Short mmCIF file of C-alpha atoms and ligand atoms in Angstrom, two decimals:
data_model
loop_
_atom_site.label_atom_id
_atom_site.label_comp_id
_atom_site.label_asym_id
_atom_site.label_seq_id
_atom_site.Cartn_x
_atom_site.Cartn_y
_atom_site.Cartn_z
CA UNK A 32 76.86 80.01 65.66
CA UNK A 33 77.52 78.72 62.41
CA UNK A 34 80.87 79.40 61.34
CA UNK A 35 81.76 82.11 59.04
CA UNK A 36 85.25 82.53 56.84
CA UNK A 37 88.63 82.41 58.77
CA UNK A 38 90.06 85.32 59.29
CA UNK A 39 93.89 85.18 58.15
CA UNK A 40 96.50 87.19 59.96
CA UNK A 41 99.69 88.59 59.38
CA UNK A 42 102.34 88.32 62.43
CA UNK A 43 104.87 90.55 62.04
CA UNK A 44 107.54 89.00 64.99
CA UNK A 45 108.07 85.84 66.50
CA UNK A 46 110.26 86.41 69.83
CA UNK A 47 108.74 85.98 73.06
CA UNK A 48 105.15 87.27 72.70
CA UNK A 49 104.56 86.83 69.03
CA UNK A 50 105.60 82.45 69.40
CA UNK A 51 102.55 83.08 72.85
CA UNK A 52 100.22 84.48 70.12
CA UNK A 53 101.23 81.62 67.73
CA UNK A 54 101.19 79.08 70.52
CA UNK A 55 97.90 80.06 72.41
CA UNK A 56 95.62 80.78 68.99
CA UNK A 57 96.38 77.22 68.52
CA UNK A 58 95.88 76.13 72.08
CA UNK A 59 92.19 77.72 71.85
CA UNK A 60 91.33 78.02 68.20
CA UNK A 61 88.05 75.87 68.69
CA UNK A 62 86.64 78.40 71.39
CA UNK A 63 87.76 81.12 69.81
CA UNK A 64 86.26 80.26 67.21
CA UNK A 65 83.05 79.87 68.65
CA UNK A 66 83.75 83.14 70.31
CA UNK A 67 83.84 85.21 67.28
CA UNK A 68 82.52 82.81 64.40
CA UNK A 69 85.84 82.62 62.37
CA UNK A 70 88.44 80.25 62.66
CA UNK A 71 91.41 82.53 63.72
CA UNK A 72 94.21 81.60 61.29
CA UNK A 73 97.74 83.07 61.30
CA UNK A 74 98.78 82.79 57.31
CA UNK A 75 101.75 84.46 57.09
CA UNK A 76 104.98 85.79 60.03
CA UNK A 77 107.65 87.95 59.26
CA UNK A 78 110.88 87.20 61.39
CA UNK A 79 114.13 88.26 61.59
CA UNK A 80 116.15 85.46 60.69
CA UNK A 81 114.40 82.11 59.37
CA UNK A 82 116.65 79.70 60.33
CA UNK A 83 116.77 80.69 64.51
CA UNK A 84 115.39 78.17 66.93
CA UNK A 85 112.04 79.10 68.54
CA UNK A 86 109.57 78.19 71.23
CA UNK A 87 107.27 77.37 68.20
CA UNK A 88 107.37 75.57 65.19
CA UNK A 89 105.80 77.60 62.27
CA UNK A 90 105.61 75.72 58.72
CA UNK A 91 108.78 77.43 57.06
CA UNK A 92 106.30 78.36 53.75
CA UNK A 93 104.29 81.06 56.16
CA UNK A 94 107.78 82.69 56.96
CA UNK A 95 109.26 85.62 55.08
CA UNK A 96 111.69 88.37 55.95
CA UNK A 97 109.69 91.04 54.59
CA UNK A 98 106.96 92.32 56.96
CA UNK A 99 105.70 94.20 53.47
CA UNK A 100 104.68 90.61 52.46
CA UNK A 101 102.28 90.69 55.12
CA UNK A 102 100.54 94.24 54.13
CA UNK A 103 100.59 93.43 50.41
CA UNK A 104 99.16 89.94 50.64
CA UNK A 105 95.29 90.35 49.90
CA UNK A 106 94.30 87.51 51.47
CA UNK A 107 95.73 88.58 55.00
CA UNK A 108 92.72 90.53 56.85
CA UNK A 109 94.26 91.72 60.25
CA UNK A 110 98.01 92.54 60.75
CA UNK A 111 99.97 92.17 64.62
CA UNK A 112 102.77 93.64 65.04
CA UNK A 113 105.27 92.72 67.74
CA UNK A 114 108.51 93.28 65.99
CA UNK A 115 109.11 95.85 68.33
CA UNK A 116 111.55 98.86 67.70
CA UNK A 117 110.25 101.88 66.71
CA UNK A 118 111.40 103.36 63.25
CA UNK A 119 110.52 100.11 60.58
CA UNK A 120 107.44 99.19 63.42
CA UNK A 121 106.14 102.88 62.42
CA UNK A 122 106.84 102.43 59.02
CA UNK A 123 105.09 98.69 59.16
CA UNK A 124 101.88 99.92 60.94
CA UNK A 125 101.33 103.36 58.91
CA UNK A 126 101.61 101.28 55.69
CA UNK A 127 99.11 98.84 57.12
CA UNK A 128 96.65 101.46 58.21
CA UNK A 129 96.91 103.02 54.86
CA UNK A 130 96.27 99.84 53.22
CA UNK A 131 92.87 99.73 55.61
CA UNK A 132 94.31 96.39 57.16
CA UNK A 133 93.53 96.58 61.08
CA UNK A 134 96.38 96.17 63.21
CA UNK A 135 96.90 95.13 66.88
CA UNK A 136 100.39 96.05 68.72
CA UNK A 137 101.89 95.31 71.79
CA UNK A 138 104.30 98.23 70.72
CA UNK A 139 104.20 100.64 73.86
CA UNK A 140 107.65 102.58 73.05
CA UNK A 141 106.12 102.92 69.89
CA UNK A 142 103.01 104.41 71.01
CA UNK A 143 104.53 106.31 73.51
CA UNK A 144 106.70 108.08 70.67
CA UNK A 145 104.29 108.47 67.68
CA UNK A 146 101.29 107.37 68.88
CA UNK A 147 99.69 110.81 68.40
CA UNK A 148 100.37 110.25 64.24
CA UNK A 149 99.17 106.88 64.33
CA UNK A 150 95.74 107.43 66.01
CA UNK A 151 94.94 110.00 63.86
CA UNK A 152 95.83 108.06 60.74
CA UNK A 153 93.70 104.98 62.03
CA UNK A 154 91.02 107.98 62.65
CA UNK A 155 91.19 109.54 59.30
CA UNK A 156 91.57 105.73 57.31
CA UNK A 157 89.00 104.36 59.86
CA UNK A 158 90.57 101.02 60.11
CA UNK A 159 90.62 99.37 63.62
CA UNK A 160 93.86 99.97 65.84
CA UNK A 161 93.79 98.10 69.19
CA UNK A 162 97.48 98.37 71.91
CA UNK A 163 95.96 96.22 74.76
CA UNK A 164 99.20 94.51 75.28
CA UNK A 165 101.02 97.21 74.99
CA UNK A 166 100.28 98.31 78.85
CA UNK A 167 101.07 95.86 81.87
CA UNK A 168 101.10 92.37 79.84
CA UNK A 169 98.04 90.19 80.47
CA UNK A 170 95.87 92.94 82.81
CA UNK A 171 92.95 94.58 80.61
CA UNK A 172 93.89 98.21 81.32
CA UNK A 173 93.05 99.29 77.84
CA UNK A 174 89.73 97.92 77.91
CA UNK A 175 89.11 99.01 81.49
CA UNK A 176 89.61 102.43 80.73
CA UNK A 177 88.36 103.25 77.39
CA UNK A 178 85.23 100.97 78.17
CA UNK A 179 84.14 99.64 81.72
CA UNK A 180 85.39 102.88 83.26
CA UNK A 181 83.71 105.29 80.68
CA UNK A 182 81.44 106.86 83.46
CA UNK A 183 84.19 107.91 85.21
CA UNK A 184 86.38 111.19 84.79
CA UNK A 185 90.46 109.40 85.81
CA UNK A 186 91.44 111.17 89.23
CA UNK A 187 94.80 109.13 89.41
CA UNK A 188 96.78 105.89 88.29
CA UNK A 189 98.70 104.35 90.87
CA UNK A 190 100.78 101.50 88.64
CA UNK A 191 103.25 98.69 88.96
CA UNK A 192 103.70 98.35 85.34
CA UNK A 193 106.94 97.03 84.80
CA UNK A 194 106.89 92.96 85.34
CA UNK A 195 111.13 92.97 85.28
CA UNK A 196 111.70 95.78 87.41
CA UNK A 197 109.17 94.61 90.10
CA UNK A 198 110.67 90.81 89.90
CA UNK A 199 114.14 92.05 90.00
CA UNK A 200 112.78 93.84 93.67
CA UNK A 201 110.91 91.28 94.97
CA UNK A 202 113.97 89.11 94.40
CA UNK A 203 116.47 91.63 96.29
CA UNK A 204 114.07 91.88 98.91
CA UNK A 205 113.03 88.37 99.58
CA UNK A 206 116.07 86.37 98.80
CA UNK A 207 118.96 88.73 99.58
CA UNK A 208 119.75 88.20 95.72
CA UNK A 209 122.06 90.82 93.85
CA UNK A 210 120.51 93.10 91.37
CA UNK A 211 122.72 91.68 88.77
CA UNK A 212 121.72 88.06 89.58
CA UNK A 213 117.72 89.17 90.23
CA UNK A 214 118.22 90.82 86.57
CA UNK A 215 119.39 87.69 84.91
CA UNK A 216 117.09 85.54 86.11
CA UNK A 217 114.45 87.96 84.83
CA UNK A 218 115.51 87.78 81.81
CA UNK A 219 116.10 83.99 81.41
CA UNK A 220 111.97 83.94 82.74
CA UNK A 221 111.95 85.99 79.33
CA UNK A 222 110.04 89.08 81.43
CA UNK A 223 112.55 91.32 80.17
CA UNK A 224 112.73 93.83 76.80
CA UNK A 225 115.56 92.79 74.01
CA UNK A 226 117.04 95.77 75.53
CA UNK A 227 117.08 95.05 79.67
CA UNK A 228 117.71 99.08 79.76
CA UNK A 229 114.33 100.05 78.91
CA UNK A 230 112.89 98.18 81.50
CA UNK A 231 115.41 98.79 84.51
CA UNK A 232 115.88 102.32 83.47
CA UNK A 233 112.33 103.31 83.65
CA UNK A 234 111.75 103.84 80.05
CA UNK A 235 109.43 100.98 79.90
CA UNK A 236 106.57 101.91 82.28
CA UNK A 237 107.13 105.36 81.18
CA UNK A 238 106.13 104.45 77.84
CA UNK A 239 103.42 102.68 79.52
CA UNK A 240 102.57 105.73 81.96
CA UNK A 241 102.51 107.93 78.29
CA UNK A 242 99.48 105.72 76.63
CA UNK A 243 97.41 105.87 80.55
CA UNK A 244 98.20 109.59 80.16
CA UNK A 245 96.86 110.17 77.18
CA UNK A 246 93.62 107.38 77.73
CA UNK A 247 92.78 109.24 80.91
CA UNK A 248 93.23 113.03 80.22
CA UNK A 249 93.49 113.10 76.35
CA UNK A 250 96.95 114.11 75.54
CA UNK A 251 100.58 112.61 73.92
CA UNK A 252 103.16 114.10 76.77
CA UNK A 253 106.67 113.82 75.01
CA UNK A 254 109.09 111.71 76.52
CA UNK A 255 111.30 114.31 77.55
CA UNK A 256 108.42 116.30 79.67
CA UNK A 257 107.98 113.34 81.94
CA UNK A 258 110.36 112.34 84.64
CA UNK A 259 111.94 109.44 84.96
CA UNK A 260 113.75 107.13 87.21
CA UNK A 261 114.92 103.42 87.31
CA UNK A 262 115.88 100.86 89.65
CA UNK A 263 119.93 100.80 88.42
CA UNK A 264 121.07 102.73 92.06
CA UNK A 265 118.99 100.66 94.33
CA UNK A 266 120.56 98.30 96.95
CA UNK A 267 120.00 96.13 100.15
CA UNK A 268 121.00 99.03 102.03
CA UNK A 269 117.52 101.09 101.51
CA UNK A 270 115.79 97.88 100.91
CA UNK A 271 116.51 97.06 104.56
CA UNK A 272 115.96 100.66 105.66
CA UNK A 273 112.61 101.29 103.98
CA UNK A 274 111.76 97.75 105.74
CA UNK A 275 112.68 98.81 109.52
CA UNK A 276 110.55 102.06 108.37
CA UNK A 277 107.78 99.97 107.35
CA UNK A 278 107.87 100.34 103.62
CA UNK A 279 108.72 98.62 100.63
CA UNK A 280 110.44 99.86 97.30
CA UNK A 281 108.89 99.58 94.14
CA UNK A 282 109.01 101.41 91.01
CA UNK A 283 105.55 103.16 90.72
CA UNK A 284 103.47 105.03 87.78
CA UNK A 285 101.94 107.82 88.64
CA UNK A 286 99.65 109.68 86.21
CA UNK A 287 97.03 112.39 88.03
CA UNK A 288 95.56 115.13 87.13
CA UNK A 289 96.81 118.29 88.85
CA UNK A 290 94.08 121.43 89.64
CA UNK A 291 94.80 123.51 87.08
CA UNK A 292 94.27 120.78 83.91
CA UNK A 293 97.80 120.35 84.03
CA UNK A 294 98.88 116.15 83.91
CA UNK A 295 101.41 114.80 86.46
CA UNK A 296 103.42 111.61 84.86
CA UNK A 297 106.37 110.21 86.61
CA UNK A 298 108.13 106.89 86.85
CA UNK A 299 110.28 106.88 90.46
CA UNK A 300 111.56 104.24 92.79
CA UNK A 301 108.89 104.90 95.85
CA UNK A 302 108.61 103.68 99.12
CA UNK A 303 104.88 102.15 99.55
CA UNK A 304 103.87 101.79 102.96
CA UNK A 305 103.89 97.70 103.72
CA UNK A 306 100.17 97.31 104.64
CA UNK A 307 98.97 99.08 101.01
CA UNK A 308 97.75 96.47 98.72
CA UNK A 309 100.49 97.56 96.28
CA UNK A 310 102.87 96.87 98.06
CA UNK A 311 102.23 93.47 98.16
CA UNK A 312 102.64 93.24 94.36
CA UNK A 313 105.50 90.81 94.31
CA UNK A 314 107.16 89.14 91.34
CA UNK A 315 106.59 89.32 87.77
CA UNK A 316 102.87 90.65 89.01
CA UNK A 317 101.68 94.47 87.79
CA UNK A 318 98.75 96.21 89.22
CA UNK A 319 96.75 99.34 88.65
CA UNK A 320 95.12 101.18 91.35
CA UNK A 321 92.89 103.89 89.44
CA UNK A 322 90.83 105.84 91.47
CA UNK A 323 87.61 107.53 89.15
CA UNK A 324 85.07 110.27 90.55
CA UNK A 325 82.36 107.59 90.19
CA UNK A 326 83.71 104.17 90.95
CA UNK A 327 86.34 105.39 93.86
CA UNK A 328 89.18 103.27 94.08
CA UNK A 329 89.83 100.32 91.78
CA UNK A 330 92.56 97.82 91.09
CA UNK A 331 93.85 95.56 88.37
CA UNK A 332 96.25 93.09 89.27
CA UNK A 333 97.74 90.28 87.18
CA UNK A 334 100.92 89.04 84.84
CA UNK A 335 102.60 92.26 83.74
CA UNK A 336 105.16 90.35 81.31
CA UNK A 337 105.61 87.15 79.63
CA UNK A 338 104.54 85.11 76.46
CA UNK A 339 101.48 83.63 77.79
CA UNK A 340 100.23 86.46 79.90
CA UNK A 341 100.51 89.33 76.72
CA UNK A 342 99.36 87.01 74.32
CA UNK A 343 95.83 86.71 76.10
CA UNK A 344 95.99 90.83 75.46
CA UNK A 345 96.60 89.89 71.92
CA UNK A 346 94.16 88.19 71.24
CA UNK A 347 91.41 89.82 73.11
CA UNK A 348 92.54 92.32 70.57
CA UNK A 349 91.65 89.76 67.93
CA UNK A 350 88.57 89.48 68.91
CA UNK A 351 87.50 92.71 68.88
CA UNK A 352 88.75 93.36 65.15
CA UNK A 353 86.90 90.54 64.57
CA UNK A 354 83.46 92.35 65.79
CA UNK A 355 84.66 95.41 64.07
CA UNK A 356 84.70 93.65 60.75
CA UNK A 357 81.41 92.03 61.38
CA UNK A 358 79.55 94.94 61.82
CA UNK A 359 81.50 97.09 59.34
CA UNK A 360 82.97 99.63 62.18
CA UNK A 361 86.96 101.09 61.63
CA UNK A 362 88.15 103.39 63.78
CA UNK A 363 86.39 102.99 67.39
CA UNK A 364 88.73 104.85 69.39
CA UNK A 365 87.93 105.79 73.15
CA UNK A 366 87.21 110.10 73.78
CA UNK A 367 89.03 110.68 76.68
CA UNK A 368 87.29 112.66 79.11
CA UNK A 369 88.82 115.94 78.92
CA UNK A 370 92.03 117.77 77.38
CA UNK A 371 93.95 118.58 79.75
CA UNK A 372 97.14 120.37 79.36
CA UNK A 373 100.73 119.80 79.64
CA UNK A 374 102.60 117.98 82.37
CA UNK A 375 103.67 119.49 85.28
CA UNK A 376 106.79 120.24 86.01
CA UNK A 377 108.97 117.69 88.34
CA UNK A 378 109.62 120.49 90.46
CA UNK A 379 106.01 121.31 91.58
CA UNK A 380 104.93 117.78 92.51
CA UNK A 381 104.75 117.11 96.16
CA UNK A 382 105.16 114.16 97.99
CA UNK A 383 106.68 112.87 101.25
CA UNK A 384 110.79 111.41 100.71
CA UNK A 385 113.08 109.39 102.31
CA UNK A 386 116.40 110.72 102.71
CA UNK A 387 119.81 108.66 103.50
CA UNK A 388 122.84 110.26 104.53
CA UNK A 389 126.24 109.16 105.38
CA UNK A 390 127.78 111.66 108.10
CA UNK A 391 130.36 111.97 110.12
CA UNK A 392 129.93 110.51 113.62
CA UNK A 393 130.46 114.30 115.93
CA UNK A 394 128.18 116.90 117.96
CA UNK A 395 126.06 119.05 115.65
CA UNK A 396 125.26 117.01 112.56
CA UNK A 397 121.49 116.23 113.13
CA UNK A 398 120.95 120.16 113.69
CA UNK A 399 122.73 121.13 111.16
CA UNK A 400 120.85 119.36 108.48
CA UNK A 401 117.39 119.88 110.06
CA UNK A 402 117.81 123.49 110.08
CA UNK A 403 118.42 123.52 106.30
CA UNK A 404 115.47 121.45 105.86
CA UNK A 405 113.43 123.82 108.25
CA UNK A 406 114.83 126.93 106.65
CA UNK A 407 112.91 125.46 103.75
CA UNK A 408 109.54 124.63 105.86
CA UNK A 409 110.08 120.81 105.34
CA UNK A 410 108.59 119.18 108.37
CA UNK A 411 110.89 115.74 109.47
CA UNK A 412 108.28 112.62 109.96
CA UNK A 413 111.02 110.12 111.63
CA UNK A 414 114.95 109.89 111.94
CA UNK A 415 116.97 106.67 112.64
CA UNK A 416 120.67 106.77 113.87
CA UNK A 417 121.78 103.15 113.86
CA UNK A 418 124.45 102.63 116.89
CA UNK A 419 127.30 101.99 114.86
CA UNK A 420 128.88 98.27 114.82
CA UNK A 421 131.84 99.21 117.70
CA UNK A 422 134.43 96.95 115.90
CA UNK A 423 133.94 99.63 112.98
CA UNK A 424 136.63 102.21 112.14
CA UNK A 425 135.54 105.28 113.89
CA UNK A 426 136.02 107.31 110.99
CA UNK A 427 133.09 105.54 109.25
CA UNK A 428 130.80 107.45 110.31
CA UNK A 429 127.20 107.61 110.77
CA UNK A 430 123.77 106.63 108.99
CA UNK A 431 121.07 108.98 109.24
CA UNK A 432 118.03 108.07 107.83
CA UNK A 433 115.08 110.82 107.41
CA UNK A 434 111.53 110.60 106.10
CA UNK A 435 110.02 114.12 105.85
CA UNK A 436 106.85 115.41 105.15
CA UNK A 437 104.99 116.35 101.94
CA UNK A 438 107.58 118.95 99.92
CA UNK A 439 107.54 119.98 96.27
CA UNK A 440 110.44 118.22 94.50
CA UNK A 441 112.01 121.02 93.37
CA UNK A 442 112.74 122.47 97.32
CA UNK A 443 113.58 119.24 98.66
CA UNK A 444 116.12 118.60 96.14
CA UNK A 445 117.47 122.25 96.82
CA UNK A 446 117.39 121.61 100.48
CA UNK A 447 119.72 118.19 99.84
CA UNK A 448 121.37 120.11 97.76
CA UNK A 449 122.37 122.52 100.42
CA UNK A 450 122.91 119.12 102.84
CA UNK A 451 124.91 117.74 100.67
CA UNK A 452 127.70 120.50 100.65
CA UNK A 453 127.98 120.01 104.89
CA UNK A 454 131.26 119.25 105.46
CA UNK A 455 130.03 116.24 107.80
CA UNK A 456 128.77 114.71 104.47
CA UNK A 457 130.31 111.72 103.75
CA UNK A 458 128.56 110.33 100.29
CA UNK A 459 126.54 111.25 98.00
CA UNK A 460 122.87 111.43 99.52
CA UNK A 461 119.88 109.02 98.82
CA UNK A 462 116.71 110.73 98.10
CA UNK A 463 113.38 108.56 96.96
CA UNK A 464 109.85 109.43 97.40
CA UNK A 465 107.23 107.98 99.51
CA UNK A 466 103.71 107.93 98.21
CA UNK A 467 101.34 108.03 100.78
CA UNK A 468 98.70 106.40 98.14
N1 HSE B 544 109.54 94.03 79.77
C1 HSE B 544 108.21 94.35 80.12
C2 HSE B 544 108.07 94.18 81.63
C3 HSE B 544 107.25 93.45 79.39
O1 HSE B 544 108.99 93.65 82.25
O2 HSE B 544 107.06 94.57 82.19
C4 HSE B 544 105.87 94.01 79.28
O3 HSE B 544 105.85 95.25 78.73
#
């Protein structure tokens, strides 16, 4: 194909992700460039700071510290923005949008937030808007979804979508490491968010979980009507306990649709039984398992995090803006396949749990908290009493582990609740879900 004019972009950020998008354009430029007949040329990147040491080395005249520069340069065609942050990265992309430059983020917290105002201004400006890096790093979810899957009405996501998280697990699990030491070394592998919070704290696949919501069944749930969980509280202790029941701990996404239209989004620590195939996620890995009325089960599985890995998402993106200026197309945006309506409540959604308990060693204590579980019709699956190590004080006590059968939320939490004020309670209990899948 003979070659047509470059197309120059504007790269607003230059951390982790943005020096991958620098780094790998370069890398490929000669098949991309075959790929969509234009030489794919970054012209101009706003950073931070110019001075800091990078990964790459940019040509200090195509910095500036003004991502502005970038939106009121004529010459600049398509804009990426990875700057991250959400108030100036709203600001950045609704300026771009109105000055009908396409844009490409990786900017999930942003979506997640405002992402209901920013589709409809890339709707009513009709300029391209493409987020494929903005869910689970390298893995084409986006694409998936809003295109190979398009026959399909979404019956549930099943995700691993946090790269740090899922490292920081795999790492507690298989080496014995602390969370604190499985943490840093996730972010020194540069898997992690500026903030560590957002990914260890849920927020970060819950952003994630947001965009699949809204893909799938057509609607922006706010933050605050989705639950969420992180990984902060867990330790070797139910690691080796959800092992012995034949389980692992991860921290799953799960978006479904409920009967009544209604949209269930959470973000938990689960138990996943061992032999599932997502259980065997391990590292930095993500993957998907979306089950769709027409294609049954499906799974995506790949890098979740890191420079290389979400640049590839980038510049798929690139491409595709490419083909939308070629053929003179703006705003392409997927129809989800229904609007459904809000999200349930965390109280209504049922699974099975796993419950630990630290009791007091004496007659009684097993029937006491299985008759406040009955009283509330929840069905006990298994119970483990570990012989305690004799050399112990006999005050420690006892460990009683419990998985139970499927209950809504809202009763089992009333029923620990209720266990929790026994006076053979020793500690505060341990409640996480287990997902059947
Ligand atoms: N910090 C994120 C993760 C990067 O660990 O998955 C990709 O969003």
């Amino acid at each position: 194909m003979p070659s047509k004019s470059p197309l120059r972009i504007g790269l607003a950020g230059l951390g982790n992700v943005g020096a991958g998008v620098y780094k790998n354009l370069a890398k490929n430029s000669d098949l991309l460039e075959a790929r969509t007949g234009h030489r794919l040329e970054i012209a101009r990147v706003a950073v931070r700071e110019l001075d800091r040491k990078r990964d790459v080395e940019v040509p200090k005249e195509l910095l500036t510290t003004r991502p502005e520069d970038l939106i009121e340069d004529d010459s600049i065609d398509i804009i990426i923005e990875l700057m991250g942050g959400t108030d100036r990265a709203y600001d950045f992309v609704t300026a771009a949008l109105c000055a009908k430059k396409p844009v490409i983020t990786g900017n999930k917290a942003l979506l997640a937030e405002r992402g209901k105002e920013i589709i409809t201004l890339a709707e009513q400006e009709n300029v391209p808007l493409y987020f494929e890096a903005a869910v689970a790093g390298g893995i084409p979810i986006i694409k998936a979804v809003g295109e190979a899957l398009v026959a399909n009405h979404i019956e549930s996501i099943h995700g691993i979508i946090n790269g740090t998280c899922n490292y920081i697990l795999t790492r507690m699990e298989d080496a014995g490491l602390s969370y604190a030491v499985a943490l840093k070394e996730a972010q020194d592998l540069g898997y992690a968010e500026a903030d560590p919070t957002l990914d260890v704290n849920g927020w970060d696949a819950a952003h994630k979980a947001i965009i699949l919501a809204w893909l799938s069944y057509g609607r922006w749930l706010k933050p605050a009507h989705i639950h969420v969980e992180g990984i902060e509280g867990i330790g070797r202790t139910d690691i080796g306990f959800a092992e012995i029941l034949g389980y692992r701990i991860k921290l799953v996404a799960v978006v479904r649709q409920a009967p009544d239209k209604r949209v269930e989004v959470r973000v938990q620590p689960s138990l996943l039984p061992q032999g599932h195939i997502l259980a065997n996620v391990n590292g930095v890995y993500n993957a998907i398992a979306l089950r769709g009325d027409v294609v049954g089960d499906t799974l995506f599985y790949g890098s979740g995090a890191g420079q290389d890995a979400t640049s590839s998402s980038v510049i798929a993106d690139l491409a595709d803006v490419s083909n939308n200026l070629a053929a003179g197309i703006g705003y392409d945006g997927f129809m989800p396949h229904g609007e459904f309506g809000e999200a349930v409540p965390l109280d209504d959604t049922v699974s099975e749990y796993y419950l630990r308990l630290q009791v007091k060693d004496q007659p009684g204590v097993i029937a006491a908290i299985t008759t406040l579980l009955g009283n509330r019709d929840i069905g006990i699956l298994s119970v483990i009493q570990p012989e305690p190590d004799t050399e112990e004080d006999e005050n420690a006590g006892a460990t009683l582990v419990l998985t139970v059968h499927d209950a809504a939320y809202g009763n089992m939490r009333g029923a620990v609740e209720e266990i929790e004020k026994l006076d053979c309670i020793q500690e505060t209990p341990v409640l996480y879900r287990v997902e059947s899948l």
